[in-house]
Amino acid sequence: KAGVTQTPRYLIKTRGQQVTLSCSPISGHRSVSWYQQTPGQGLQFLFEYFSETQRNKGNFPGRFSGRQFSNSRSEMNVSTLELGDSALYLCASSWDFQGNTEAFFGQGTRLTVV
Amino acid sequence: AQSVTQLGSHVSVSEGALVLLRCNYSSSVPPYLFWYVQYPNQGLQLLLKYTTGATLVKGINGFEAEFKKSETSFHLTKPSAHMSDAAEYFCAVTAYNTDKLIFGTGTRLQVFP
């Protein structure tokens, strides 16, 4: 079956703009999480969604937001982009939120802010 | 609160040598522990996980890890390194009732011929 699909794969934006990233989970998976990966900070948790409800949020400013739709697809939005937002954004999906099931990761969206 | 420490940001081994990547965790609740591998320009792939039960867990590509509660460790090993093992490895922890993964800083494994 198809894996986790993230679109777009690459994105270049200018400071001050906003961006929306999309994640389609594996069919049947209802839990979606987002992570930011940078050389300096490593992998940091952004959000966790299950059945359209945000269950957890990481320590990021309010410029970072997300949502999940009824078909489990998820989007994250970053407004007023800063240079420091340049990163690889990874989405992961799993069957549920119990913690002991495997999270499957997409290939990520590489965002460059100039 | 939970945290993960990976000792050694870079590890180099010769092909055929033992691979040992270290991971220590901190958790106030029973942890679920994971090792993920990341190849360049790719997402993360699960190597193995410990949730409950047997403390020695075997994963893909010949990797295994042992959960040692007394040492709060979950080190990753492979008896014989292969060139294709060169990648970045991440240890992660979570707990019951959440999919929020807390990752270590990663260890880049180089394998020399």
PDB file of C-alpha atoms in Angstrom:
ATOM      1  CA  LYS A   1       0.000   0.000   0.000  1.00  0.00           C
ATOM      2  CA  ALA A   2       1.045   3.605  -0.504  1.00  0.00           C
ATOM      3  CA  GLY A   3       3.224   5.204   2.140  1.00  0.00           C
ATOM      4  CA  VAL A   4       2.970   8.620   3.734  1.00  0.00           C
ATOM      5  CA  THR A   5       2.899  11.289   1.053  1.00  0.00           C
ATOM      6  CA  GLN A   6       4.108  14.794   1.687  1.00  0.00           C
ATOM      7  CA  THR A   7       3.703  17.614  -0.806  1.00  0.00           C
ATOM      8  CA  PRO A   8       5.479  19.542  -2.026  1.00  0.00           C
ATOM      9  CA  ARG A   9       8.924  17.953  -1.649  1.00  0.00           C
ATOM     10  CA  TYR A  10      10.766  21.236  -1.994  1.00  0.00           C
ATOM     11  CA  LEU A  11       9.692  24.796  -1.400  1.00  0.00           C
ATOM     12  CA  ILE A  12      11.430  28.167  -1.512  1.00  0.00           C
ATOM     13  CA  LYS A  13       9.720  31.090   0.182  1.00  0.00           C
ATOM     14  CA  THR A  14      10.625  34.650   1.073  1.00  0.00           C
ATOM     15  CA  ARG A  15      10.747  36.016   4.615  1.00  0.00           C
ATOM     16  CA  GLY A  16       7.343  37.253   5.722  1.00  0.00           C
ATOM     17  CA  GLN A  17       5.377  34.927   3.456  1.00  0.00           C
ATOM     18  CA  GLN A  18       3.274  32.051   4.667  1.00  0.00           C
ATOM     19  CA  VAL A  19       3.386  28.416   3.609  1.00  0.00           C
ATOM     20  CA  THR A  20       1.126  25.376   3.796  1.00  0.00           C
ATOM     21  CA  LEU A  21       2.497  21.853   3.796  1.00  0.00           C
ATOM     22  CA  SER A  22       0.375  18.780   3.172  1.00  0.00           C
ATOM     23  CA  CYS A  23       0.535  15.218   4.472  1.00  0.00           C
ATOM     24  CA  SER A  24      -1.524  12.236   3.334  1.00  0.00           C
ATOM     25  CA  PRO A  25      -1.212   9.352   5.808  1.00  0.00           C
ATOM     26  CA  ILE A  26      -1.227   5.673   5.050  1.00  0.00           C
ATOM     27  CA  SER A  27      -4.750   4.474   4.341  1.00  0.00           C
ATOM     28  CA  GLY A  28      -6.476   3.584   7.619  1.00  0.00           C
ATOM     29  CA  HIS A  29      -4.088   5.549   9.811  1.00  0.00           C
ATOM     30  CA  ARG A  30      -5.824   8.173  11.908  1.00  0.00           C
ATOM     31  CA  SER A  31      -2.891   9.548  13.895  1.00  0.00           C
ATOM     32  CA  VAL A  32      -0.646  12.140  12.248  1.00  0.00           C
ATOM     33  CA  SER A  33       2.342  13.895  13.771  1.00  0.00           C
ATOM     34  CA  TRP A  34       4.639  16.599  12.429  1.00  0.00           C
ATOM     35  CA  TYR A  35       8.326  17.191  13.136  1.00  0.00           C
ATOM     36  CA  GLN A  36      10.850  19.857  12.211  1.00  0.00           C
ATOM     37  CA  GLN A  37      14.402  18.741  11.449  1.00  0.00           C
ATOM     38  CA  THR A  38      17.290  21.209  11.386  1.00  0.00           C
ATOM     39  CA  PRO A  39      21.056  20.715  11.693  1.00  0.00           C
ATOM     40  CA  GLY A  40      21.143  22.822  14.839  1.00  0.00           C
ATOM     41  CA  GLN A  41      18.080  21.618  16.736  1.00  0.00           C
ATOM     42  CA  GLY A  42      17.671  18.116  15.361  1.00  0.00           C
ATOM     43  CA  LEU A  43      14.231  16.537  15.245  1.00  0.00           C
ATOM     44  CA  GLN A  44      11.637  18.481  17.186  1.00  0.00           C
ATOM     45  CA  PHE A  45       7.979  17.609  17.675  1.00  0.00           C
ATOM     46  CA  LEU A  46       5.447  20.073  16.295  1.00  0.00           C
ATOM     47  CA  PHE A  47       1.932  18.590  16.520  1.00  0.00           C
ATOM     48  CA  GLU A  48       0.005  15.372  17.036  1.00  0.00           C
ATOM     49  CA  TYR A  49      -3.489  14.879  15.602  1.00  0.00           C
ATOM     50  CA  PHE A  50      -6.024  12.095  15.923  1.00  0.00           C
ATOM     51  CA  SER A  51      -9.491  12.143  14.395  1.00  0.00           C
ATOM     52  CA  GLU A  52      -9.273  15.866  13.634  1.00  0.00           C
ATOM     53  CA  THR A  53      -8.295  16.741  17.226  1.00  0.00           C
ATOM     54  CA  GLN A  54      -4.943  18.157  18.217  1.00  0.00           C
ATOM     55  CA  ARG A  55      -3.706  16.002  21.075  1.00  0.00           C
ATOM     56  CA  ASN A  56      -0.291  17.513  21.640  1.00  0.00           C
ATOM     57  CA  LYS A  57       1.625  20.572  20.553  1.00  0.00           C
ATOM     58  CA  GLY A  58       5.341  21.172  20.706  1.00  0.00           C
ATOM     59  CA  ASN A  59       7.150  24.242  21.906  1.00  0.00           C
ATOM     60  CA  PHE A  60       6.839  26.373  18.789  1.00  0.00           C
ATOM     61  CA  PRO A  61       5.495  29.901  18.341  1.00  0.00           C
ATOM     62  CA  GLY A  62       1.907  30.548  17.335  1.00  0.00           C
ATOM     63  CA  ARG A  63       3.043  31.142  13.744  1.00  0.00           C
ATOM     64  CA  PHE A  64       3.039  27.362  13.424  1.00  0.00           C
ATOM     65  CA  SER A  65      -0.412  25.840  13.148  1.00  0.00           C
ATOM     66  CA  GLY A  66      -1.940  22.686  11.828  1.00  0.00           C
ATOM     67  CA  ARG A  67      -5.132  20.819  11.266  1.00  0.00           C
ATOM     68  CA  GLN A  68      -6.419  17.401  10.327  1.00  0.00           C
ATOM     69  CA  PHE A  69      -9.334  16.674   8.044  1.00  0.00           C
ATOM     70  CA  SER A  70     -12.009  14.006   8.289  1.00  0.00           C
ATOM     71  CA  ASN A  71     -10.090  11.804   5.829  1.00  0.00           C
ATOM     72  CA  SER A  72      -7.049  12.014   8.170  1.00  0.00           C
ATOM     73  CA  ARG A  73      -5.055  14.163   5.767  1.00  0.00           C
ATOM     74  CA  SER A  74      -3.209  16.898   7.592  1.00  0.00           C
ATOM     75  CA  GLU A  75      -1.809  20.306   6.800  1.00  0.00           C
ATOM     76  CA  MET A  76       0.542  22.551   8.671  1.00  0.00           C
ATOM     77  CA  ASN A  77       0.862  26.255   8.120  1.00  0.00           C
ATOM     78  CA  VAL A  78       3.666  28.633   8.969  1.00  0.00           C
ATOM     79  CA  SER A  79       2.897  32.320   8.785  1.00  0.00           C
ATOM     80  CA  THR A  80       5.302  35.247   8.656  1.00  0.00           C
ATOM     81  CA  LEU A  81       8.213  33.045   7.679  1.00  0.00           C
ATOM     82  CA  GLU A  82      11.626  33.645   9.230  1.00  0.00           C
ATOM     83  CA  LEU A  83      15.015  32.498   7.989  1.00  0.00           C
ATOM     84  CA  GLY A  84      15.186  30.112  10.945  1.00  0.00           C
ATOM     85  CA  ASP A  85      12.129  28.250   9.692  1.00  0.00           C
ATOM     86  CA  SER A  86      14.258  26.713   6.941  1.00  0.00           C
ATOM     87  CA  ALA A  87      14.126  23.020   7.700  1.00  0.00           C
ATOM     88  CA  LEU A  88      12.992  19.578   6.639  1.00  0.00           C
ATOM     89  CA  TYR A  89       9.411  19.097   7.824  1.00  0.00           C
ATOM     90  CA  LEU A  90       8.486  15.472   8.389  1.00  0.00           C
ATOM     91  CA  CYS A  91       5.053  13.974   8.768  1.00  0.00           C
ATOM     92  CA  ALA A  92       4.422  10.593  10.381  1.00  0.00           C
ATOM     93  CA  SER A  93       1.281   8.503  10.523  1.00  0.00           C
ATOM     94  CA  SER A  94       0.271   5.592  12.698  1.00  0.00           C
ATOM     95  CA  TRP A  95      -2.768   3.467  13.375  1.00  0.00           C
ATOM     96  CA  ASP A  96      -3.556   5.077  16.715  1.00  0.00           C
ATOM     97  CA  PHE A  97      -2.019   7.259  19.417  1.00  0.00           C
ATOM     98  CA  GLN A  98      -1.164   4.510  21.902  1.00  0.00           C
ATOM     99  CA  GLY A  99       2.548   5.138  21.467  1.00  0.00           C
ATOM    100  CA  ASN A 100       3.550   1.520  20.953  1.00  0.00           C
ATOM    101  CA  THR A 101       2.668   1.295  17.273  1.00  0.00           C
ATOM    102  CA  GLU A 102       5.075   2.103  14.476  1.00  0.00           C
ATOM    103  CA  ALA A 103       5.081   5.621  13.085  1.00  0.00           C
ATOM    104  CA  PHE A 104       5.644   5.684   9.340  1.00  0.00           C
ATOM    105  CA  PHE A 105       7.407   8.769   8.042  1.00  0.00           C
ATOM    106  CA  GLY A 106       7.066  10.560   4.759  1.00  0.00           C
ATOM    107  CA  GLN A 107      10.073  11.805   2.818  1.00  0.00           C
ATOM    108  CA  GLY A 108       9.519  15.318   4.078  1.00  0.00           C
ATOM    109  CA  THR A 109       9.130  18.789   2.658  1.00  0.00           C
ATOM    110  CA  ARG A 110      12.325  20.787   2.507  1.00  0.00           C
ATOM    111  CA  LEU A 111      11.482  24.429   3.116  1.00  0.00           C
ATOM    112  CA  THR A 112      14.034  27.112   2.338  1.00  0.00           C
ATOM    113  CA  VAL A 113      13.315  30.662   3.457  1.00  0.00           C
ATOM    114  CA  VAL A 114      15.323  33.393   1.719  1.00  0.00           C
TER     115      VAL A 114
ATOM    116  CA  ALA B   1       9.324  14.546  31.212  1.00  0.00           C
ATOM    117  CA  GLN B   2      11.203  12.421  28.728  1.00  0.00           C
ATOM    118  CA  SER B   3      14.577  12.871  27.063  1.00  0.00           C
ATOM    119  CA  VAL B   4      17.099  10.916  25.030  1.00  0.00           C
ATOM    120  CA  THR B   5      20.882  11.195  24.936  1.00  0.00           C
ATOM    121  CA  GLN B   6      22.898   9.681  22.128  1.00  0.00           C
ATOM    122  CA  LEU B   7      26.594   9.505  22.907  1.00  0.00           C
ATOM    123  CA  GLY B   8      28.762  10.193  19.890  1.00  0.00           C
ATOM    124  CA  SER B   9      27.495  12.268  17.005  1.00  0.00           C
ATOM    125  CA  HIS B  10      29.789  10.363  14.629  1.00  0.00           C
ATOM    126  CA  VAL B  11      30.844   6.736  14.710  1.00  0.00           C
ATOM    127  CA  SER B  12      33.213   5.169  12.187  1.00  0.00           C
ATOM    128  CA  VAL B  13      33.727   1.437  11.743  1.00  0.00           C
ATOM    129  CA  SER B  14      35.321  -0.831   9.195  1.00  0.00           C
ATOM    130  CA  GLU B  15      33.174  -3.089   7.061  1.00  0.00           C
ATOM    131  CA  GLY B  16      32.636  -6.320   8.981  1.00  0.00           C
ATOM    132  CA  ALA B  17      33.266  -4.729  12.386  1.00  0.00           C
ATOM    133  CA  LEU B  18      30.826  -4.512  15.275  1.00  0.00           C
ATOM    134  CA  VAL B  19      28.486  -1.536  15.276  1.00  0.00           C
ATOM    135  CA  LEU B  20      27.546  -0.074  18.667  1.00  0.00           C
ATOM    136  CA  LEU B  21      25.432   3.082  18.880  1.00  0.00           C
ATOM    137  CA  ARG B  22      24.639   4.305  22.359  1.00  0.00           C
ATOM    138  CA  CYS B  23      21.332   5.626  23.651  1.00  0.00           C
ATOM    139  CA  ASN B  24      20.313   6.564  27.184  1.00  0.00           C
ATOM    140  CA  TYR B  25      16.874   7.777  28.064  1.00  0.00           C
ATOM    141  CA  SER B  26      15.078   9.528  30.871  1.00  0.00           C
ATOM    142  CA  SER B  27      11.406   8.929  31.501  1.00  0.00           C
ATOM    143  CA  SER B  28       9.092   9.352  34.462  1.00  0.00           C
ATOM    144  CA  VAL B  29       6.747   6.688  33.063  1.00  0.00           C
ATOM    145  CA  PRO B  30       7.395   3.308  31.440  1.00  0.00           C
ATOM    146  CA  PRO B  31       8.981   4.175  28.115  1.00  0.00           C
ATOM    147  CA  TYR B  32       8.489   2.914  24.635  1.00  0.00           C
ATOM    148  CA  LEU B  33      11.842   3.059  22.835  1.00  0.00           C
ATOM    149  CA  PHE B  34      12.647   3.165  19.151  1.00  0.00           C
ATOM    150  CA  TRP B  35      15.588   3.270  16.776  1.00  0.00           C
ATOM    151  CA  TYR B  36      15.089   4.934  13.418  1.00  0.00           C
ATOM    152  CA  VAL B  37      17.468   5.220  10.457  1.00  0.00           C
ATOM    153  CA  GLN B  38      17.603   8.092   7.996  1.00  0.00           C
ATOM    154  CA  TYR B  39      19.326   7.964   4.629  1.00  0.00           C
ATOM    155  CA  PRO B  40      20.214  11.210   2.816  1.00  0.00           C
ATOM    156  CA  ASN B  41      17.188  13.159   1.617  1.00  0.00           C
ATOM    157  CA  GLN B  42      14.833  10.556   3.034  1.00  0.00           C
ATOM    158  CA  GLY B  43      12.391  10.264   5.885  1.00  0.00           C
ATOM    159  CA  LEU B  44      12.885   8.016   8.879  1.00  0.00           C
ATOM    160  CA  GLN B  45      12.556   4.247   8.794  1.00  0.00           C
ATOM    161  CA  LEU B  46      11.925   2.166  11.889  1.00  0.00           C
ATOM    162  CA  LEU B  47      14.695  -0.309  12.703  1.00  0.00           C
ATOM    163  CA  LEU B  48      13.229  -1.753  15.891  1.00  0.00           C
ATOM    164  CA  LYS B  49      11.178  -0.907  18.954  1.00  0.00           C
ATOM    165  CA  TYR B  50      10.762  -1.920  22.575  1.00  0.00           C
ATOM    166  CA  THR B  51       7.349  -1.608  24.167  1.00  0.00           C
ATOM    167  CA  THR B  52       6.944  -4.433  26.682  1.00  0.00           C
ATOM    168  CA  GLY B  53       8.100  -8.014  27.105  1.00  0.00           C
ATOM    169  CA  ALA B  54      11.441  -9.328  25.910  1.00  0.00           C
ATOM    170  CA  THR B  55      14.187  -6.813  26.556  1.00  0.00           C
ATOM    171  CA  LEU B  56      16.335  -7.932  23.609  1.00  0.00           C
ATOM    172  CA  VAL B  57      14.639  -6.839  20.439  1.00  0.00           C
ATOM    173  CA  LYS B  58      15.633  -7.694  16.919  1.00  0.00           C
ATOM    174  CA  GLY B  59      15.020  -5.420  13.998  1.00  0.00           C
ATOM    175  CA  ILE B  60      15.582  -5.162  10.317  1.00  0.00           C
ATOM    176  CA  ASN B  61      18.932  -5.421   8.542  1.00  0.00           C
ATOM    177  CA  GLY B  62      20.508  -7.460  11.337  1.00  0.00           C
ATOM    178  CA  PHE B  63      20.243  -4.784  14.035  1.00  0.00           C
ATOM    179  CA  GLU B  64      19.251  -5.481  17.609  1.00  0.00           C
ATOM    180  CA  ALA B  65      18.953  -3.522  20.843  1.00  0.00           C
ATOM    181  CA  GLU B  66      18.633  -4.382  24.507  1.00  0.00           C
ATOM    182  CA  PHE B  67      16.448  -2.472  26.934  1.00  0.00           C
ATOM    183  CA  LYS B  68      18.243  -2.161  30.283  1.00  0.00           C
ATOM    184  CA  LYS B  69      16.011  -0.461  32.788  1.00  0.00           C
ATOM    185  CA  SER B  70      18.665  -0.339  35.520  1.00  0.00           C
ATOM    186  CA  GLU B  71      21.031   1.508  33.186  1.00  0.00           C
ATOM    187  CA  THR B  72      18.286   3.476  31.397  1.00  0.00           C
ATOM    188  CA  SER B  73      19.896   2.413  28.141  1.00  0.00           C
ATOM    189  CA  PHE B  74      18.793   1.111  24.772  1.00  0.00           C
ATOM    190  CA  HIS B  75      21.991   0.645  22.773  1.00  0.00           C
ATOM    191  CA  LEU B  76      21.842  -0.466  19.142  1.00  0.00           C
ATOM    192  CA  THR B  77      24.212  -3.152  17.868  1.00  0.00           C
ATOM    193  CA  LYS B  78      24.988  -5.069  14.712  1.00  0.00           C
ATOM    194  CA  PRO B  79      27.626  -7.808  14.679  1.00  0.00           C
ATOM    195  CA  SER B  80      29.041  -7.019  11.243  1.00  0.00           C
ATOM    196  CA  ALA B  81      28.788  -3.639   9.528  1.00  0.00           C
ATOM    197  CA  HIS B  82      27.980  -3.367   5.867  1.00  0.00           C
ATOM    198  CA  MET B  83      28.676  -0.419   3.597  1.00  0.00           C
ATOM    199  CA  SER B  84      24.930   0.050   3.154  1.00  0.00           C
ATOM    200  CA  ASP B  85      24.578   0.722   6.907  1.00  0.00           C
ATOM    201  CA  ALA B  86      26.117   4.183   6.469  1.00  0.00           C
ATOM    202  CA  ALA B  87      23.349   6.560   7.520  1.00  0.00           C
ATOM    203  CA  GLU B  88      22.134   8.622  10.465  1.00  0.00           C
ATOM    204  CA  TYR B  89      20.549   6.788  13.368  1.00  0.00           C
ATOM    205  CA  PHE B  90      18.088   8.243  15.838  1.00  0.00           C
ATOM    206  CA  CYS B  91      16.989   6.884  19.174  1.00  0.00           C
ATOM    207  CA  ALA B  92      13.541   8.013  20.320  1.00  0.00           C
ATOM    208  CA  VAL B  93      11.250   7.631  23.312  1.00  0.00           C
ATOM    209  CA  THR B  94       7.552   7.961  23.812  1.00  0.00           C
ATOM    210  CA  ALA B  95       5.015   6.654  26.284  1.00  0.00           C
ATOM    211  CA  TYR B  96       1.529   5.252  26.520  1.00  0.00           C
ATOM    212  CA  ASN B  97      -1.293   7.368  25.129  1.00  0.00           C
ATOM    213  CA  THR B  98       0.770   9.563  22.839  1.00  0.00           C
ATOM    214  CA  ASP B  99       2.538   9.323  19.511  1.00  0.00           C
ATOM    215  CA  LYS B 100       4.795  12.254  20.418  1.00  0.00           C
ATOM    216  CA  LEU B 101       8.334  11.018  19.813  1.00  0.00           C
ATOM    217  CA  ILE B 102      11.266  12.627  21.628  1.00  0.00           C
ATOM    218  CA  PHE B 103      14.386  12.115  19.565  1.00  0.00           C
ATOM    219  CA  GLY B 104      18.048  12.080  20.398  1.00  0.00           C
ATOM    220  CA  THR B 105      20.436  14.237  18.426  1.00  0.00           C
ATOM    221  CA  GLY B 106      21.389  11.404  16.120  1.00  0.00           C
ATOM    222  CA  THR B 107      24.556   9.441  15.354  1.00  0.00           C
ATOM    223  CA  ARG B 108      26.056   9.452  11.902  1.00  0.00           C
ATOM    224  CA  LEU B 109      27.544   6.048  11.097  1.00  0.00           C
ATOM    225  CA  GLN B 110      30.360   5.820   8.570  1.00  0.00           C
ATOM    226  CA  VAL B 111      31.509   2.463   7.277  1.00  0.00           C
ATOM    227  CA  PHE B 112      34.934   2.177   5.706  1.00  0.00           C
ATOM    228  CA  PRO B 113      35.963  -0.612   3.337  1.00  0.00           C
TER     229      PRO B 113
END
